[in-house]
Short mmCIF file of N, CA and C in Angstrom, two decimals:
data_model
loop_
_atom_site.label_atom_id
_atom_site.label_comp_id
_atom_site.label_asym_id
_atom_site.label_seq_id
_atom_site.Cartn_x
_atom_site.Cartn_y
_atom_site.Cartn_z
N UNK A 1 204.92 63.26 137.61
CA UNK A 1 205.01 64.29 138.63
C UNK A 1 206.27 65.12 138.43
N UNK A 2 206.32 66.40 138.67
CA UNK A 2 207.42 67.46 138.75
C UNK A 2 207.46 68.03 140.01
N UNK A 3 208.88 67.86 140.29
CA UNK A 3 208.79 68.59 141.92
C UNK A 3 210.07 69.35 141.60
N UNK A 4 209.94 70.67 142.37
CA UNK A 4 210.62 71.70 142.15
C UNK A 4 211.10 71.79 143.79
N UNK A 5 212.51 71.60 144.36
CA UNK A 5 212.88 71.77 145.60
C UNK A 5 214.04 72.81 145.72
N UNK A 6 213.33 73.42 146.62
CA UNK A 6 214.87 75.00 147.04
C UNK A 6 215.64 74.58 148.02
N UNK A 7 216.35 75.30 148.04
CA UNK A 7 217.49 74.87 149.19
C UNK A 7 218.13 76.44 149.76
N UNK A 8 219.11 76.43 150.56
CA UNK A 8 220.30 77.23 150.74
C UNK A 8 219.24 78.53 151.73
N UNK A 9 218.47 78.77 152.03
CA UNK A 9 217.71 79.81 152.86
C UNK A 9 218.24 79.67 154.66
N UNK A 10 218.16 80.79 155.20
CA UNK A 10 218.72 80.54 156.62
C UNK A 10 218.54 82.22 156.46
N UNK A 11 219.39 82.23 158.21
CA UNK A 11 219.57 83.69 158.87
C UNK A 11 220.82 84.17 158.62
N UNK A 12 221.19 85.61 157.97
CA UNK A 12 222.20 85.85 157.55
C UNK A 12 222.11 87.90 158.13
N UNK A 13 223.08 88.08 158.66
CA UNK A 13 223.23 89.33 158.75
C UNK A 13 223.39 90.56 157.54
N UNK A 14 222.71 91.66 157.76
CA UNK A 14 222.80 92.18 156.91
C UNK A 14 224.15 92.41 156.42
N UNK A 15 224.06 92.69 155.24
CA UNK A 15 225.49 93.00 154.27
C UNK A 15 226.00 91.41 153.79
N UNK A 16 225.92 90.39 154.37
CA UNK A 16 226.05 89.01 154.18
C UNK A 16 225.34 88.72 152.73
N UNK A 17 225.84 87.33 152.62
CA UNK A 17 225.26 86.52 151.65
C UNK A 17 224.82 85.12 151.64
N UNK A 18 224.14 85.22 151.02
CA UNK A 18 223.46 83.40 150.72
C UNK A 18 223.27 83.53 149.21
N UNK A 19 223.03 82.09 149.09
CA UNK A 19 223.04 81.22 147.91
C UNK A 19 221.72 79.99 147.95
N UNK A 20 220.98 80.75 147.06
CA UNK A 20 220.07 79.56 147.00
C UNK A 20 219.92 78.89 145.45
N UNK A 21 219.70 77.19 145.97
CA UNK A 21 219.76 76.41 144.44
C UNK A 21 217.94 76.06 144.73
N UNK A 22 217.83 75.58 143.24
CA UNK A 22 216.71 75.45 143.01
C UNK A 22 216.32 73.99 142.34
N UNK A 23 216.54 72.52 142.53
CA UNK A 23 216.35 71.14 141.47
C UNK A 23 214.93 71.33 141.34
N UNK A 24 214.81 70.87 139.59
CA UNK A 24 213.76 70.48 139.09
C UNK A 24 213.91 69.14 138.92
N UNK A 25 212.70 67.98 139.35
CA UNK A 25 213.11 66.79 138.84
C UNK A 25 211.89 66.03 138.44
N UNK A 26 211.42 65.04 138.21
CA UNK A 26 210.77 64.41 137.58
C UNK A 26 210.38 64.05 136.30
N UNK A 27 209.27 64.17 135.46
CA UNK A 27 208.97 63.89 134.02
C UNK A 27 209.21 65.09 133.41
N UNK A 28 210.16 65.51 133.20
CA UNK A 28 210.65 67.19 132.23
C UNK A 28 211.28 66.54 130.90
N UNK A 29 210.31 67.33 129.67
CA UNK A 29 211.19 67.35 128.51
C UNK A 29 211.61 68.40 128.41
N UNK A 30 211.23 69.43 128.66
CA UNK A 30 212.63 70.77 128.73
C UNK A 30 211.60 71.82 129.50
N UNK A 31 212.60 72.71 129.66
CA UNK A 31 211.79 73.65 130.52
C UNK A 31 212.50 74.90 129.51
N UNK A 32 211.60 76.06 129.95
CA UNK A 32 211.79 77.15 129.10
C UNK A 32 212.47 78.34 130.24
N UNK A 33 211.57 79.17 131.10
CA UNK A 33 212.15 79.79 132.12
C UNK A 33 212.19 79.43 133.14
N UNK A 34 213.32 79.49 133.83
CA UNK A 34 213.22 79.00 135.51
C UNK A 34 213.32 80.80 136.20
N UNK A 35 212.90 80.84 137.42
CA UNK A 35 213.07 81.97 138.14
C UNK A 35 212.46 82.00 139.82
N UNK A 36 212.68 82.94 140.41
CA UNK A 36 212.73 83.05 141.63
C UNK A 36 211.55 84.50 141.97
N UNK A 37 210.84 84.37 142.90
CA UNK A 37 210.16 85.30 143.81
C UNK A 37 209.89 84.85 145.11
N UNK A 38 209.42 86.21 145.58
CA UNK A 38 209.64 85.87 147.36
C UNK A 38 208.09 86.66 147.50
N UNK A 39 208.30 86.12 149.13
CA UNK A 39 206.43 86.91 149.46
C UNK A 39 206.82 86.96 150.89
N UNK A 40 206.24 88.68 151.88
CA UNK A 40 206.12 88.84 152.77
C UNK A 40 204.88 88.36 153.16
N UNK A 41 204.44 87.89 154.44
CA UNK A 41 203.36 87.41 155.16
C UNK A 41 202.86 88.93 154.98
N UNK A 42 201.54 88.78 154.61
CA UNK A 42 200.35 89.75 154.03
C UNK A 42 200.83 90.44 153.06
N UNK A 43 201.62 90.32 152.43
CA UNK A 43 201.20 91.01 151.16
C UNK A 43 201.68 89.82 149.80
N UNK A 44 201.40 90.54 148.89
CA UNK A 44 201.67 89.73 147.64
C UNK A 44 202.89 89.19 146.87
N UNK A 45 202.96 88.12 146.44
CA UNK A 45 204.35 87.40 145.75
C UNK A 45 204.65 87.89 144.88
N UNK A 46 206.05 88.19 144.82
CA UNK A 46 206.73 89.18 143.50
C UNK A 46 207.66 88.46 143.14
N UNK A 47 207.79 88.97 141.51
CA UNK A 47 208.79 88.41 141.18
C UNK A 47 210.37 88.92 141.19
N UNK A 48 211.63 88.01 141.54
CA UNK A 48 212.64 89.15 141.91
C UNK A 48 213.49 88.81 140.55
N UNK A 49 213.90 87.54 139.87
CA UNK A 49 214.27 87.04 138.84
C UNK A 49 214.62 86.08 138.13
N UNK A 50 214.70 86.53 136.88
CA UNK A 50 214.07 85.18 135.73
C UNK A 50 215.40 84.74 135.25
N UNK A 51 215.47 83.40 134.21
CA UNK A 51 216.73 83.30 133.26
C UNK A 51 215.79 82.50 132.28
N UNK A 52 216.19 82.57 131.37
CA UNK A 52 215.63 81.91 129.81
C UNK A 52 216.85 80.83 130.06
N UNK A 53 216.08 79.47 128.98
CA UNK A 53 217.05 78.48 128.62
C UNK A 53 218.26 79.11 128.30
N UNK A 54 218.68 79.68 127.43
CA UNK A 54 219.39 80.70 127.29
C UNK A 54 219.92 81.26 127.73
N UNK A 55 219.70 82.05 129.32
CA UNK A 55 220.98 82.53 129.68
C UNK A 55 220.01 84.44 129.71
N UNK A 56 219.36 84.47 128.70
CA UNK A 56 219.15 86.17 129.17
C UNK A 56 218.17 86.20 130.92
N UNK A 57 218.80 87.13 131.32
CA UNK A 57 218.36 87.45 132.39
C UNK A 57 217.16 88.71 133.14
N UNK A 58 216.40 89.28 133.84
CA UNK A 58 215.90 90.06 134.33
C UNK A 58 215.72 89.66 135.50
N UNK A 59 215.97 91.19 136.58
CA UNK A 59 215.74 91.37 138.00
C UNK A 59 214.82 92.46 138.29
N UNK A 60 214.17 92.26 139.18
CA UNK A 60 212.98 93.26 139.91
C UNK A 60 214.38 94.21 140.18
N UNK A 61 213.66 95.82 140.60
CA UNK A 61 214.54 96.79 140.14
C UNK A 61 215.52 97.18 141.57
N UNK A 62 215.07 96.39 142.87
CA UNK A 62 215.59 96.47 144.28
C UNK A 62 216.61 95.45 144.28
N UNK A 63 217.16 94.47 143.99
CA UNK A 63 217.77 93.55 143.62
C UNK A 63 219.00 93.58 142.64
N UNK A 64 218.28 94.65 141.70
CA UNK A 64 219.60 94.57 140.46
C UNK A 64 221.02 95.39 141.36
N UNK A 65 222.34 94.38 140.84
CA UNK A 65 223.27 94.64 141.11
C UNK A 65 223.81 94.18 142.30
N UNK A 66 222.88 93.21 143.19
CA UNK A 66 222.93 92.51 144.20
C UNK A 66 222.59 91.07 144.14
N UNK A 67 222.00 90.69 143.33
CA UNK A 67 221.45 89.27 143.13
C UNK A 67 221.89 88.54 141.73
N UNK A 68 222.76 87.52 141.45
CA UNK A 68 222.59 86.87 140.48
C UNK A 68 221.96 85.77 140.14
N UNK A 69 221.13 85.54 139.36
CA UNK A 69 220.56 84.12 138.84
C UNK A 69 221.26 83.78 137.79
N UNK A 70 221.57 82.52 138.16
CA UNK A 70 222.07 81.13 136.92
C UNK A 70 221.37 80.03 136.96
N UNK A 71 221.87 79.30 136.29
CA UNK A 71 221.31 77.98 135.91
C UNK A 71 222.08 76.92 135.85
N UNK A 72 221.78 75.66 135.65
CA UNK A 72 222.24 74.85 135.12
C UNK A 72 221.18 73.56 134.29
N UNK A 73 221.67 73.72 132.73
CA UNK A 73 220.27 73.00 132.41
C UNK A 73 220.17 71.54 132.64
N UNK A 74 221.71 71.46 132.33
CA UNK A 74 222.37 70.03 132.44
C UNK A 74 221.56 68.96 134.00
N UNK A 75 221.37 70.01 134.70
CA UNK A 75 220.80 69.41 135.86
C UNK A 75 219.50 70.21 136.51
N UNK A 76 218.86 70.40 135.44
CA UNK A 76 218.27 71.35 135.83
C UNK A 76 217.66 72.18 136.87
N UNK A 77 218.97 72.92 137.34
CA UNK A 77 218.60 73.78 138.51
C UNK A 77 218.95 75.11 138.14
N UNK A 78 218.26 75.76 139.23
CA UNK A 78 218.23 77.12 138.88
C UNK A 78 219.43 77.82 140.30
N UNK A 79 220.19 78.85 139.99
CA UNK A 79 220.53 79.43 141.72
C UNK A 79 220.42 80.81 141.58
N UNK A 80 220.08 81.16 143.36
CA UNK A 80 220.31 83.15 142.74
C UNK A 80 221.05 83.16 144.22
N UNK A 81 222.38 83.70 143.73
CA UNK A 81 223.44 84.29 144.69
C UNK A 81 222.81 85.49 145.05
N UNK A 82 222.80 85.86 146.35
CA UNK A 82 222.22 87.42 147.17
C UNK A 82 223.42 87.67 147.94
N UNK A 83 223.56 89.04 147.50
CA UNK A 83 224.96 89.72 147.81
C UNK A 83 224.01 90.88 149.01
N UNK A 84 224.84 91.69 149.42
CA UNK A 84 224.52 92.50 150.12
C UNK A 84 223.44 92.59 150.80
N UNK A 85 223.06 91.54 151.54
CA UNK A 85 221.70 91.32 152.07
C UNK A 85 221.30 92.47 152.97
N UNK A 86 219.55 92.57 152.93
CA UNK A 86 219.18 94.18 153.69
C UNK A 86 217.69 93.57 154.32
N UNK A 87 217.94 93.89 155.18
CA UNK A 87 216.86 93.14 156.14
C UNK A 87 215.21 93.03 155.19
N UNK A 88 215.40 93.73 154.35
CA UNK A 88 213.72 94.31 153.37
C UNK A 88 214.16 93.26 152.61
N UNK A 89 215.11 92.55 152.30
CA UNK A 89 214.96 91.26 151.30
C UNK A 89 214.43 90.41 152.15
N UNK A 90 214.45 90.47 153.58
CA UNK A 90 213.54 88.88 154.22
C UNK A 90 212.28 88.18 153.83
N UNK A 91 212.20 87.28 153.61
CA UNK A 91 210.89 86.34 152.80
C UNK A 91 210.94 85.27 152.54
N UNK A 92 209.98 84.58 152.43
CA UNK A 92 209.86 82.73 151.83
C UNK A 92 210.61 83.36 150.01
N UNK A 93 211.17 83.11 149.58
CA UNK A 93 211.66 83.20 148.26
C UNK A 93 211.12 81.49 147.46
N UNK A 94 210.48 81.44 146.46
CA UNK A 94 210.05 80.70 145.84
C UNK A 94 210.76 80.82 144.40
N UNK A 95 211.32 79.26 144.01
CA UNK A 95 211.29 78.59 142.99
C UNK A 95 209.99 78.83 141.60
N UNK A 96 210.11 78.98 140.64
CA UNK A 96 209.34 78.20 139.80
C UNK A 96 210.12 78.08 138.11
N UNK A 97 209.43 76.72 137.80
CA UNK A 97 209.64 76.65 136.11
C UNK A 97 208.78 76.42 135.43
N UNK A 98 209.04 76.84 134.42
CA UNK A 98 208.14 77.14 133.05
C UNK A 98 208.23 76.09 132.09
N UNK A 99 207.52 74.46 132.29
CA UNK A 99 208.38 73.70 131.33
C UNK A 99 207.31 72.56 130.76
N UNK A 100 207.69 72.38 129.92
CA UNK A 100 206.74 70.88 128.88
C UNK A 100 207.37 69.54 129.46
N UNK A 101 206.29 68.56 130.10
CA UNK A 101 206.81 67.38 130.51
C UNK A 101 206.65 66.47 129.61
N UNK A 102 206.74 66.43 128.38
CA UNK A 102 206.63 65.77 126.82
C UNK A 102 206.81 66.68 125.61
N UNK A 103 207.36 66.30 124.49
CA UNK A 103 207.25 66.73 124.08
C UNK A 103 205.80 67.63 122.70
N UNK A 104 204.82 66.92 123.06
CA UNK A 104 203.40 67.45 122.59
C UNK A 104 202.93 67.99 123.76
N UNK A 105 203.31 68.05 124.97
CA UNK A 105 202.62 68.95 126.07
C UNK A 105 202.41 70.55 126.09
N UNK A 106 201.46 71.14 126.80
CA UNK A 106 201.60 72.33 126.83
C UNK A 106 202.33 72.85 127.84
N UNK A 107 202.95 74.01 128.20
CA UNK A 107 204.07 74.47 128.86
C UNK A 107 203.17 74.68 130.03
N UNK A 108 203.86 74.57 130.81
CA UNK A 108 202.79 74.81 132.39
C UNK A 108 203.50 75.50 133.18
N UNK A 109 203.39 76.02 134.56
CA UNK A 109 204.49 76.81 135.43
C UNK A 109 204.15 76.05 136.63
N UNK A 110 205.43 75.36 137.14
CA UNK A 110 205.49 74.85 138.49
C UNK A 110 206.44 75.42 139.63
N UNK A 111 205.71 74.90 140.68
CA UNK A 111 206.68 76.27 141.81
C UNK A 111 207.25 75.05 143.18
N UNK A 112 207.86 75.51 143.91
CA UNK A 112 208.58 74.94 144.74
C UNK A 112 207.69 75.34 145.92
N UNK A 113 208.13 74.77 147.14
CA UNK A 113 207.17 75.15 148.55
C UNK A 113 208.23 76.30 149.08
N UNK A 114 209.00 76.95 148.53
CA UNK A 114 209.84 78.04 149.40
C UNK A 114 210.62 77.57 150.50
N UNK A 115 211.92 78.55 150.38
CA UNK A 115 212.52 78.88 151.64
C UNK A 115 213.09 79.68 152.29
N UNK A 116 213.17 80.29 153.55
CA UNK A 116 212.79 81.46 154.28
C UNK A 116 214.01 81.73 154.20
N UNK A 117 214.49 83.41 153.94
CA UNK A 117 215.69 83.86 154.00
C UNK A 117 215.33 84.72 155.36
N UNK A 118 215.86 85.26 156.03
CA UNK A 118 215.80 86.17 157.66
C UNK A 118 217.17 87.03 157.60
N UNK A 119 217.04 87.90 157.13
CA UNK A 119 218.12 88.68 157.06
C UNK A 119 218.27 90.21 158.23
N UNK A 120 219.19 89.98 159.35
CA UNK A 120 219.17 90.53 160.85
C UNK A 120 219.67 91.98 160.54
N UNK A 121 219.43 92.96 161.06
CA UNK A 121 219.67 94.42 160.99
C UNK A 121 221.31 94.53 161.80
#
């Protein structure tokens, strides 16, 4: 089993910040991308951003310059610092990784159950 758990979500005033981490744990022989998206109630889950084992990064284009994602592989978690929060970032923000739980496995994508950021005007 692989379970992917988020953390760090709450109510934060706009212009504020939060920090959310992301543990991957169970049967992982490595994972390839970890990353983050969020979803408003009725509409569709987007992605906001990715990191490669590696370290290269991409952000959805509302986000850039406000949000960082890192990692840590060593433990494998993922975090994305949110700077300047704006009430239009509010959403369940979801976890997922991209990873082989053996090494002859095929790469699969697993996701976390989300957690709600509420960001106040």
């Amino acid at each position: 089993q692989v379970q992917l758990v988020e953390s760090g979500g709450g109510l934060v005033q706009a212009g504020g910040s939060l920090r959310l981490s992301c543990v991957a744990s169970g049967r992982i022989f490595s994972i390839n991308s970890m990353g983050w998206h969020r979803q408003v109630p009725g509409k569709q889950r987007e992605p906001v951003a990715a990191i490669t084992s590696g370290g290269s990064t991409n952000y959805e284009d509302s986000v850039k310059g406000r949000f960082i994602i890192s990692r840590d592989n060593a433990k494998n978690t993922v975090y994305l610092q949110m700077n300047s929060l704006k009430p239009e970032d509010t959403a369940v923000y979801y976890c997922n990784a991209n990873l082989r739980r053996s090494s002859g496995s095929i790469i699969l994508d697993y996701w976390g159950k989300g957690t709600l950021v509420t960001v106040s005007s």
